C-alpha positions in Angstrom: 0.0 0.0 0.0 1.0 3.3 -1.0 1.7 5.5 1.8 0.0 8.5 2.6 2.0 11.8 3.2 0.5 14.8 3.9 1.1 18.7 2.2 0.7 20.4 5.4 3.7 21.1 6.8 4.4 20.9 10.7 4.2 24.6 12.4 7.6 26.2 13.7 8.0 26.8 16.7 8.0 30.5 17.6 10.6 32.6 19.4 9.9 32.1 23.0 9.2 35.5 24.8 9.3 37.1 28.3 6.3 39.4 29.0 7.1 42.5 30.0 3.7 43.0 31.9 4.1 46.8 31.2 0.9 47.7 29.9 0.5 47.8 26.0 3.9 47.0 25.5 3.0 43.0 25.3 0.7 43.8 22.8 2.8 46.0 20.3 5.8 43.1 21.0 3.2 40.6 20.9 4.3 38.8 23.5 6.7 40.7 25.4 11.0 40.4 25.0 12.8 38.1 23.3 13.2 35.0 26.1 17.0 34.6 26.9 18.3 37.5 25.1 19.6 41.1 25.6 17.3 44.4 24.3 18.4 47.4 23.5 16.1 50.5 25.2 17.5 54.0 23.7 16.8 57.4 24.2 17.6 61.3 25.1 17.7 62.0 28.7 14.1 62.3 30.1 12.6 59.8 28.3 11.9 56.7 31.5 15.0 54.4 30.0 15.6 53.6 33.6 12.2 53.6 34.3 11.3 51.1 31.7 13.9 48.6 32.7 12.9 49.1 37.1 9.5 48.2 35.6 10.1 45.6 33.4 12.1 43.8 37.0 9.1 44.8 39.3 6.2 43.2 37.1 8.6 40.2 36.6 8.7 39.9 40.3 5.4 40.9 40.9 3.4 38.7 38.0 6.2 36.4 37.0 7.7 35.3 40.0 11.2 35.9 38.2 13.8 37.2 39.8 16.1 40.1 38.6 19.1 42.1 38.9 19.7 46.0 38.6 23.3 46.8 37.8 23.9 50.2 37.5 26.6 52.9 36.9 25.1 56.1 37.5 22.4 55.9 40.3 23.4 54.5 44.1 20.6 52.3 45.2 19.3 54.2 47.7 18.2 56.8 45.2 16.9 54.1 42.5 14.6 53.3 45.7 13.8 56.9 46.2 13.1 57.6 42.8 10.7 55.2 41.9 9.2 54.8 45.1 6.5 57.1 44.0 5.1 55.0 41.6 4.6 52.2 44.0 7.7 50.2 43.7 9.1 49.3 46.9 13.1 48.2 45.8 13.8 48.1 49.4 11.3 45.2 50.4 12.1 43.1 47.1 15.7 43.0 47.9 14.7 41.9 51.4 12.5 39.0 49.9 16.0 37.6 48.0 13.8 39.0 44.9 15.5 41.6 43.8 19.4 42.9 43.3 20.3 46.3 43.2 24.3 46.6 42.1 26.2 49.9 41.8 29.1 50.2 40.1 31.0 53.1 39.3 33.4 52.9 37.0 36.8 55.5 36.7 39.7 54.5 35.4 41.5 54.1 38.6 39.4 51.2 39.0 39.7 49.3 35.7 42.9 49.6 34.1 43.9 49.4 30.3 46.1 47.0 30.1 47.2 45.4 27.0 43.8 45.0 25.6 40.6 46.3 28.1 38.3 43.5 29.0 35.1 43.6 31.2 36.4 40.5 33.1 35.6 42.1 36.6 32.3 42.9 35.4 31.4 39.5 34.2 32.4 38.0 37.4 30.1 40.7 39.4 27.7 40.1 37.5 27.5 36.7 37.7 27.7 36.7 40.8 24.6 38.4 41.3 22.8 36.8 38.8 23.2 32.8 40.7 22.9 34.6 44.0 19.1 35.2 43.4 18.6 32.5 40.1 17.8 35.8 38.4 15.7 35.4 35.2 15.9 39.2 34.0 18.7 41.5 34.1 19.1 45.3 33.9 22.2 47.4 32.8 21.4 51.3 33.2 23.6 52.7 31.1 25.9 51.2 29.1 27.3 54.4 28.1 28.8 55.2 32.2 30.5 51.6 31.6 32.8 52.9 28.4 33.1 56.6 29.1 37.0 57.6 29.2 38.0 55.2 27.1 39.1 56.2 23.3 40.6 53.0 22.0 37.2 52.3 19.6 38.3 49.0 18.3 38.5 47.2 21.9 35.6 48.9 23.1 33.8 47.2 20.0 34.7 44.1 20.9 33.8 44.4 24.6 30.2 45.5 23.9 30.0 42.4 21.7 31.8 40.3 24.1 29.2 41.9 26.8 26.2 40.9 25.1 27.5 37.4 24.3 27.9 37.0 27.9 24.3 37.4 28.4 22.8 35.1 26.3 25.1 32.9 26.9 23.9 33.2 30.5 20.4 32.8 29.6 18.6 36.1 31.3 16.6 38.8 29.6 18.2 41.4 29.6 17.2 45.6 29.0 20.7 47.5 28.3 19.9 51.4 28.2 21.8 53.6 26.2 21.8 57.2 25.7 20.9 58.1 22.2 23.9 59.7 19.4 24.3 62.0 17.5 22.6 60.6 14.0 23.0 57.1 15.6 20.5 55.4 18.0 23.4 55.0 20.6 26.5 56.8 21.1 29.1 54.0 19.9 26.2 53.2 17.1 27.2 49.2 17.5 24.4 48.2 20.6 21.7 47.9 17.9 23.5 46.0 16.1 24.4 43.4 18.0 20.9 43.5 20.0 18.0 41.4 19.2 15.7 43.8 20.2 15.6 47.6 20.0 13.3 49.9 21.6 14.0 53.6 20.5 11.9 56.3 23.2 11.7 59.8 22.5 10.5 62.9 24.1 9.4 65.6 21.6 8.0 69.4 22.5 5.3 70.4 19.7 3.5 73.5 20.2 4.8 73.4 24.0 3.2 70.0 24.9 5.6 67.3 25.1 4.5 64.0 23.8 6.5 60.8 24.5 6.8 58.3 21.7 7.9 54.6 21.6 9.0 52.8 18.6 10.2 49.3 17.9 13.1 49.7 15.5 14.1 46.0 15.1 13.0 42.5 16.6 14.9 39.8 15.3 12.5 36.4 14.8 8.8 38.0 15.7 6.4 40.5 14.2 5.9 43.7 15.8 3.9 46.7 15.7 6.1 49.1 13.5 4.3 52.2 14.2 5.5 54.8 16.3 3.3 54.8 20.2 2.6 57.1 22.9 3.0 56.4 26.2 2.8 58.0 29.1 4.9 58.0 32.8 1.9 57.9 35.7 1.7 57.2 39.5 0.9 53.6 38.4 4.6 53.5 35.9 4.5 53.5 32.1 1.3 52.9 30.1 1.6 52.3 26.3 -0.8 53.1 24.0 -1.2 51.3 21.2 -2.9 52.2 17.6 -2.6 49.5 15.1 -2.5 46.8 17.3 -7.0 47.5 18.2 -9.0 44.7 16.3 -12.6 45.3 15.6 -13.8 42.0 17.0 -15.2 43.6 20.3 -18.8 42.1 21.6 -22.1 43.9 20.6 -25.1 43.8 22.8 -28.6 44.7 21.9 -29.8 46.6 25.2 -31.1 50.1 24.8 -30.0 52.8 26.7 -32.2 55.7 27.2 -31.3 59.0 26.2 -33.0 61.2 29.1 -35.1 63.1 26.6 -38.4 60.9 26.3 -39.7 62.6 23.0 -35.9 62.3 21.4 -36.1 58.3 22.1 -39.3 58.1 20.5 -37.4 59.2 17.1 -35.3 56.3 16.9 -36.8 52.6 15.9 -35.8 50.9 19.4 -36.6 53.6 21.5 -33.3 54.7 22.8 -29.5 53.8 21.3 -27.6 50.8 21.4 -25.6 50.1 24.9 -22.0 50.2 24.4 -22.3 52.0 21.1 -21.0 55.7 20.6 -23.1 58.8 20.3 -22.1 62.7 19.1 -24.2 65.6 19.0 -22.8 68.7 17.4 -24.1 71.6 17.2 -23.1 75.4 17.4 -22.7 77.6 20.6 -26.0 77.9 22.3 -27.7 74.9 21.0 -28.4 73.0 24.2 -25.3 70.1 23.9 -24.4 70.5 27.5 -28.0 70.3 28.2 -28.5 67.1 26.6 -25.4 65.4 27.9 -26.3 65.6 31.3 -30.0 64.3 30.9 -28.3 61.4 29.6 -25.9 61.2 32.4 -28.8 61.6 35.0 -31.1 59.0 32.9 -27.6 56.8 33.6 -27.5 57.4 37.4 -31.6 56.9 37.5 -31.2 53.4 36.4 -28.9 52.8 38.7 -25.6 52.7 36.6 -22.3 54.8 37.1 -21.6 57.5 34.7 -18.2 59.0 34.5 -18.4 62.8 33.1 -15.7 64.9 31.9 -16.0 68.5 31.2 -13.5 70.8 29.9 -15.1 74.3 30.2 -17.5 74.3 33.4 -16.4 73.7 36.8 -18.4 70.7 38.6 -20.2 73.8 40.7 -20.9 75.2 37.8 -22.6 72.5 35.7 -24.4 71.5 38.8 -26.3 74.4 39.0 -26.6 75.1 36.1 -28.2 71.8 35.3 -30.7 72.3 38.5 -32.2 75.3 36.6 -33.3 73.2 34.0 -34.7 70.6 36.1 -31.7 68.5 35.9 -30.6 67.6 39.1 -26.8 65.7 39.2 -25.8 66.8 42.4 -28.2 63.9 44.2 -26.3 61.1 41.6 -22.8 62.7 42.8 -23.7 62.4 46.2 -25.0 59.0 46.0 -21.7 57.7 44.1 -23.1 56.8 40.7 -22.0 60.4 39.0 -18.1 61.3 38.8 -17.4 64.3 37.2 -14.0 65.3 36.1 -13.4 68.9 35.0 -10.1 70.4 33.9 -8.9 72.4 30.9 -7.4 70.4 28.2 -4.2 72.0 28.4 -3.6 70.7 31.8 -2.2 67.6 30.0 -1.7 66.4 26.5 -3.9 64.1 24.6 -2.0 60.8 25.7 -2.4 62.0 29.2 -6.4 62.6 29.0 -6.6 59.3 27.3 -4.7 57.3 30.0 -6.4 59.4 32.8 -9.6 58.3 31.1 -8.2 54.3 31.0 -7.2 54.7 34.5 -10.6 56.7 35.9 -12.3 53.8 33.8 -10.2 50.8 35.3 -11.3 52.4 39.3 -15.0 53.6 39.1 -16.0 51.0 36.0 -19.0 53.3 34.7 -21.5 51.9 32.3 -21.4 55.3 30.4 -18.7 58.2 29.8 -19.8 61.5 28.9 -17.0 64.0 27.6 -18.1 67.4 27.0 -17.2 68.9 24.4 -14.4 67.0 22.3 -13.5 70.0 20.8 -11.6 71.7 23.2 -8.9 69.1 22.8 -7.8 71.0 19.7 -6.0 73.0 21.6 -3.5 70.3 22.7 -3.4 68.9 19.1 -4.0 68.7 15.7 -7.0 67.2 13.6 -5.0 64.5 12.9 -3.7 64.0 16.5 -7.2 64.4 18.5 -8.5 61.8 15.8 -6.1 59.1 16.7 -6.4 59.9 20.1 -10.5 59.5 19.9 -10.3 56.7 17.6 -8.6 54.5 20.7 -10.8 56.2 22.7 -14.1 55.1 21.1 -12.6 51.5 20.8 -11.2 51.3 24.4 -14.5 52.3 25.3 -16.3 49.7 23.1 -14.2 46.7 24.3 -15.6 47.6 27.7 -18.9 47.8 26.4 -19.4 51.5 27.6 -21.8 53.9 26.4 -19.7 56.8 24.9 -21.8 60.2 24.8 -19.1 63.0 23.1 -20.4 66.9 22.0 -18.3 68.9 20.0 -18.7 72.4 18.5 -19.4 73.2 15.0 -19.0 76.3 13.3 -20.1 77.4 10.0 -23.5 77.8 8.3 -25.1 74.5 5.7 -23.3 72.0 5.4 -20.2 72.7 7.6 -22.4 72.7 10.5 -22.4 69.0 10.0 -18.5 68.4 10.3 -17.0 68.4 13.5 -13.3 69.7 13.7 -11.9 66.1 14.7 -13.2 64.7 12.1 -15.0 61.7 14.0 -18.2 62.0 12.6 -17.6 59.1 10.5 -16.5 57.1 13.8 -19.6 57.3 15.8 -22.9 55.1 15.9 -25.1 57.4 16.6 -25.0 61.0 15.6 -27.3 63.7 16.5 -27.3 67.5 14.9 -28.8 70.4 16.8 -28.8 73.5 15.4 -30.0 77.0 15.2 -32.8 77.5 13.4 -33.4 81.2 12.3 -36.9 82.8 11.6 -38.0 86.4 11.4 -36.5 88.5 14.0 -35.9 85.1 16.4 -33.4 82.0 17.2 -34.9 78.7 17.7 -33.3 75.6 18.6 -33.8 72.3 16.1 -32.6 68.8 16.6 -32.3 66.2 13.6 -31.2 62.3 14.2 -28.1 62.4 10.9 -27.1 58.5 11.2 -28.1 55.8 14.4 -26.5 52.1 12.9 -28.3 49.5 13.3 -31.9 50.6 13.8 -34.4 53.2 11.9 -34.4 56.9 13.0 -36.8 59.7 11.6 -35.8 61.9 9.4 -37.5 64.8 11.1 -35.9 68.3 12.5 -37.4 68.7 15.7 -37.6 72.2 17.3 -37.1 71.9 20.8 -37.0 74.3 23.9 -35.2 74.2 27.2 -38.1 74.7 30.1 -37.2 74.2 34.0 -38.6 70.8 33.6 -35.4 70.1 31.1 -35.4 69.7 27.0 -39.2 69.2 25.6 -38.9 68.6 21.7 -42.5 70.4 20.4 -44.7 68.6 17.5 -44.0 69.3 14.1 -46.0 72.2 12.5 -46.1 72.4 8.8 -46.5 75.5 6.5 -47.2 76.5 3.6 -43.7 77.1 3.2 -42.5 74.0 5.4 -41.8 73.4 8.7 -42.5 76.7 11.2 -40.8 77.2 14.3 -41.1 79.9 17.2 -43.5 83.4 16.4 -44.3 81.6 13.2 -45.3 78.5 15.1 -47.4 80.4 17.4 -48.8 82.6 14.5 -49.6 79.3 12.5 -51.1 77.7 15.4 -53.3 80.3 16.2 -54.4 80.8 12.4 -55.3 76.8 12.5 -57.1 77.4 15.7 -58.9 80.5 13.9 -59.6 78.2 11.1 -61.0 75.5 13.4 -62.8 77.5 15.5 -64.5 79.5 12.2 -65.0 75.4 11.1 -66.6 74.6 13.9 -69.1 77.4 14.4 -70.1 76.7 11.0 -70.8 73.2 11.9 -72.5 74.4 14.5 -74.6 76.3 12.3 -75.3 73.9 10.0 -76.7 71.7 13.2 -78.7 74.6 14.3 -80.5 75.2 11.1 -80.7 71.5 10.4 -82.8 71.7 14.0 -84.6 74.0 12.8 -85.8 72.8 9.9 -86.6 69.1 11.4 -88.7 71.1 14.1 -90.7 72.6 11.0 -91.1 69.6 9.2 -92.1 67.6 12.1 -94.6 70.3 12.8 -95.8 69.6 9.1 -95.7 66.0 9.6 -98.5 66.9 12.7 -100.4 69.0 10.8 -100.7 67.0 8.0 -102.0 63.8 10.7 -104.1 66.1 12.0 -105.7 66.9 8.9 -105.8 63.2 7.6 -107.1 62.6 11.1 -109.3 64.8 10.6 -110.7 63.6 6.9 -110.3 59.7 8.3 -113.1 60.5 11.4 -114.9 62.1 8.7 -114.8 59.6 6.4 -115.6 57.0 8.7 -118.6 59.0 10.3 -119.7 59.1 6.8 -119.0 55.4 6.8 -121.0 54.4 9.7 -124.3 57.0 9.2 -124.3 55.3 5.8 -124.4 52.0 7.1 -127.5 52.7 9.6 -129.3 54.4 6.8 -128.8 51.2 5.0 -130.1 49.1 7.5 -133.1 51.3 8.6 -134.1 50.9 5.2 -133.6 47.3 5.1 -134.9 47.1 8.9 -138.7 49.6 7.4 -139.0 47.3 4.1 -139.4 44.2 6.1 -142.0 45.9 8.0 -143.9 47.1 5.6 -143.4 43.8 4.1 -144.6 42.0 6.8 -148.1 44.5 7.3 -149.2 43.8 3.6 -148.9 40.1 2.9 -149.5 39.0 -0.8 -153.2 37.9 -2.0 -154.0 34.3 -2.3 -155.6 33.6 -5.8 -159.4 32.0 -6.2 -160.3 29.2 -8.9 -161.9 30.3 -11.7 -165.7 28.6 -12.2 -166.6 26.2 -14.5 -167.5 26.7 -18.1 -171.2 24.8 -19.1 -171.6 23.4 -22.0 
């Protein structure tokens, strides 16, 4: 028998990896480092090298269970444990656990000599050292660059740094080297990423005078990575990257409805409400009631019983509180009770990365059902189109995967059709987008609302004129005329001319009834007359009838009489003839 072989070839195996368990930075690696082997984090001064490699130890420790080592040349221990203290990394108690290793060395050239060739001998042996005292797994050298400084022989130094990171893998630890970024060259020497198998490149740019911090992979020998350049962001909690490309639309979908506060606006979509977990937008120019609407959805939120995180960028919480009470909205009861947060600050407190982790973080503590940011548009002024799209684009999706109700306003400007693009350009991104605008008659402003798009369910196609009462938003019935749809005096003018109309329509009715009355009364006075009349004629007739009758029968009754007084003659024989 023949045998059978199949096409498919076996899978590889893939390049074993160490997560990092900094956030978003095992998802842009996928994975985390390469398992066993030495990476390469460069960078100007500022940018959280150090940082980056204390945290990659601590979450080993801390999620892993791997031990690690800290060797470095510029810092003492003491204030490596001071510094990062503030984030919630306590150095101290994981060197006391037999966790952690914290090594200074400082390096002169009084204590390592050039002789002959220079080695790194002594290092090796110190290092070692530390590594089997502990069965480290990960290893951190911070910086490389304190290690050869004062040295000008180029070609040993060369052939150190490759000797150096031969040592490590042969040792078998993951390894983060920092090094301080060259002139033209990602390092000073310009040979570490080379010889590294992984290379992390962080920068801290100033644009416009808000300093963004970018991360970018610039090699990864044996695994796929995100090639794109990241944010991320230093916090009280360590470093948070954020990744773009690496979001998949394959988040879960629910068909609940939310509410939107306004009972007469939910009537206008098919399910009565919007899609929970979906995103809404309402735009609109200044004036036009956004603020308005935004916080009846955030109090509809809290009235069901749900969290609601707000975040506004141009009132104070005081502010919006009362503000809202004046329209019958009150927030201050759901703030009190713990299902209302509100977060208010300008947007150039922080740049866009910031707002988007404080988001991610405020998110992670109070878990809300819905987040309401009011408006959008301010955070032009920490960024460009461009910028604030990307940063709302991971917004919407962070929020999605979390299946959170996202309610955004932003401010249009412009008259026709520009008052239906928004500045950030997310129009296109959103679920659920609602227009209000101004809508101008003689001599007056008015207020009109419009559903543009809602996926996934029929909306109408109706503009709404609405007004903002101390009970909160009432959206008013639709008058029509002859010119189309009439808001404000002309409403008022039209509604009283239909009344007019109706009232002229009903007294004419009533008219009609009246004289219709009328007339019955008369003909059914006719109709008695007349039966009176024939009434009349029938006793008549009858009385004829009857005297006729009598007569008849006197008559019959007086002939018998006489009839019976005079009886008929009997007749005598005749006599007999002789012959």
């Amino acid at each position: 028998m023949q045998e059978f072989r199949s096409s498919v070839a076996p899978a590889l195996p893939k390049l074993p990896k160490s997560p990092t368990g900094i956030e978003g930075l095992d998802e842009i690696t996928e994975g985390g480092l390469p398992l066993g082997r030495p990476t390469l984090i460069c960078g100007s001064a500022g940018c959280g090298k150090t940082l980056m490699g204390i945290e990659f130890l601590v979450r080993g420790i801390q999620d892993y269970n791997e031990p690690g080592v800290l060797m470095a040349f510029e810092e003492t221990a003491p204030e490596l444990a001071a510094n990062v203290a503030s984030l919630g990394f306590d150095l101290v108690e994981l060197q006391a656990r037999k966790m952690l290793r914290v090594d200074h060395v400082h390096v002169d050239r009084s204590e390592i000599e050039e002789t002959g060739e220079y080695d790194l001998e002594g290092l090796f042996i110190r290092l070692g050292h530390a590594i089997d005292s502990i069965g480290a797994k990960r290893v951190v050298l911070d910086t490389i660059e304190a290690l050869f400084s004062g040295f000008p022989n180029q070609g040993v130094l060369r052939s150190e740094i490759r000797r150096l990171f031969h040592w490590l893998k042969g040792k078998g630890v993951t390894t983060i080297i920092t090094a301080e970024r060259g002139d033209g060259t990602l390092t000073r020497q310009g040979l570490e990423e080379y010889v590294s198998d992984c290379v992390i490149l962080l920068d801290n740019r100033v644009i416009d005078q808000i300093t963004t911090r970018r991360l970018r992979i610039v090699k990864y020998r044996g695994s796929t990575h995100g090639t794109n350049e990241y944010p991320y962001l230093i916090t009280e909690d360590g470093i948070s990257v954020l990744p773009v490309t690496s979001l998949q639309l394959d988040h879960p979908v629910s068909d609940n409805i939310m509410a939107s506060g306004v009972p007469a606006l939910d009537e206008m979509f098919g399910r009565r409400g919007f899609y929970q977990g979906t995103s809404v937008l309402i735009t609109g120019t200044a004036g036009t009631a956004k603020t308005t609407l935004a916080a009846a959805f955030a109090e509809k939120v809290c009235q069901q019983g749900q969290r609601c995180l707000l975040f506004a960028f141009e009132e104070s919480p005081q502010q919006l509180l009362r503000n809202m009470r004046s329209v019958g909205i009150d927030l201050q009861q759901h703030v009190a009770a713990g299902l209302l947060r509100i977060e208010a600050s300008r947007p150039t407190i922080n740049g866009l990365e910031q707002h988007l982790v404080t988001l991610h973080r405020l998110v992670k503590d109070f878990k809300p059902a819905a987040v309401v940011i009011d408006p959008i548009t301010n955070l032009i002024s920490v960024g460009n189109a461009a910028e604030v799209r990307s940063m709302l684009t991971r917004l919407i999706d962070f929020l999605k995967v979390n299946g959170i109700t996202a309610f955004f306003t932003a401010l249009v400007s412009g008259r026709g059709l520009q008052q239906e693009m928004t500045d950030e350009g997310v129009s296109s991104l959103v679920d659920t987008w609602i227009s209000v605008r101004d809508l101008e008659g003689i001599g007056e402003r008015n207020r009109g609302l419009s559903i543009l798009k809602s996926r996934g369910m029929a909306h109408s196609n109706q503009v709404r004129e609405f007004i903002v009462t101390e009970h909160g938003i009432e959206l008013l019935d639709v008058v029509v005329g002859p010119t189309g749809i009439v808001t404000g005096a002309s409403r008022l003018t039209q509604q009283m001319q239909q009344h007019a109309q109706t009232l002229a329509a009903q007294q004419e009715t009533d008219r009609r009834d009246r004289e219709l009355e009328r007339r019955r009364r008369v003909l059914e006075a006719n109709i008695a007359n007349l039966r009176t009349e024939f009434e009349s004629v029938e006793e008549e007739l009858r009385q004829i009838y009857s005297d006729e009758q009598n007569r008849q029968q006197t008559l019959t009754s007086g002939n018998q009489r006489i009839a019976a007084a005079n009886p008929p003659a009997r007749a005598t024989p005749a006599p007999a003839e002789t012959k």
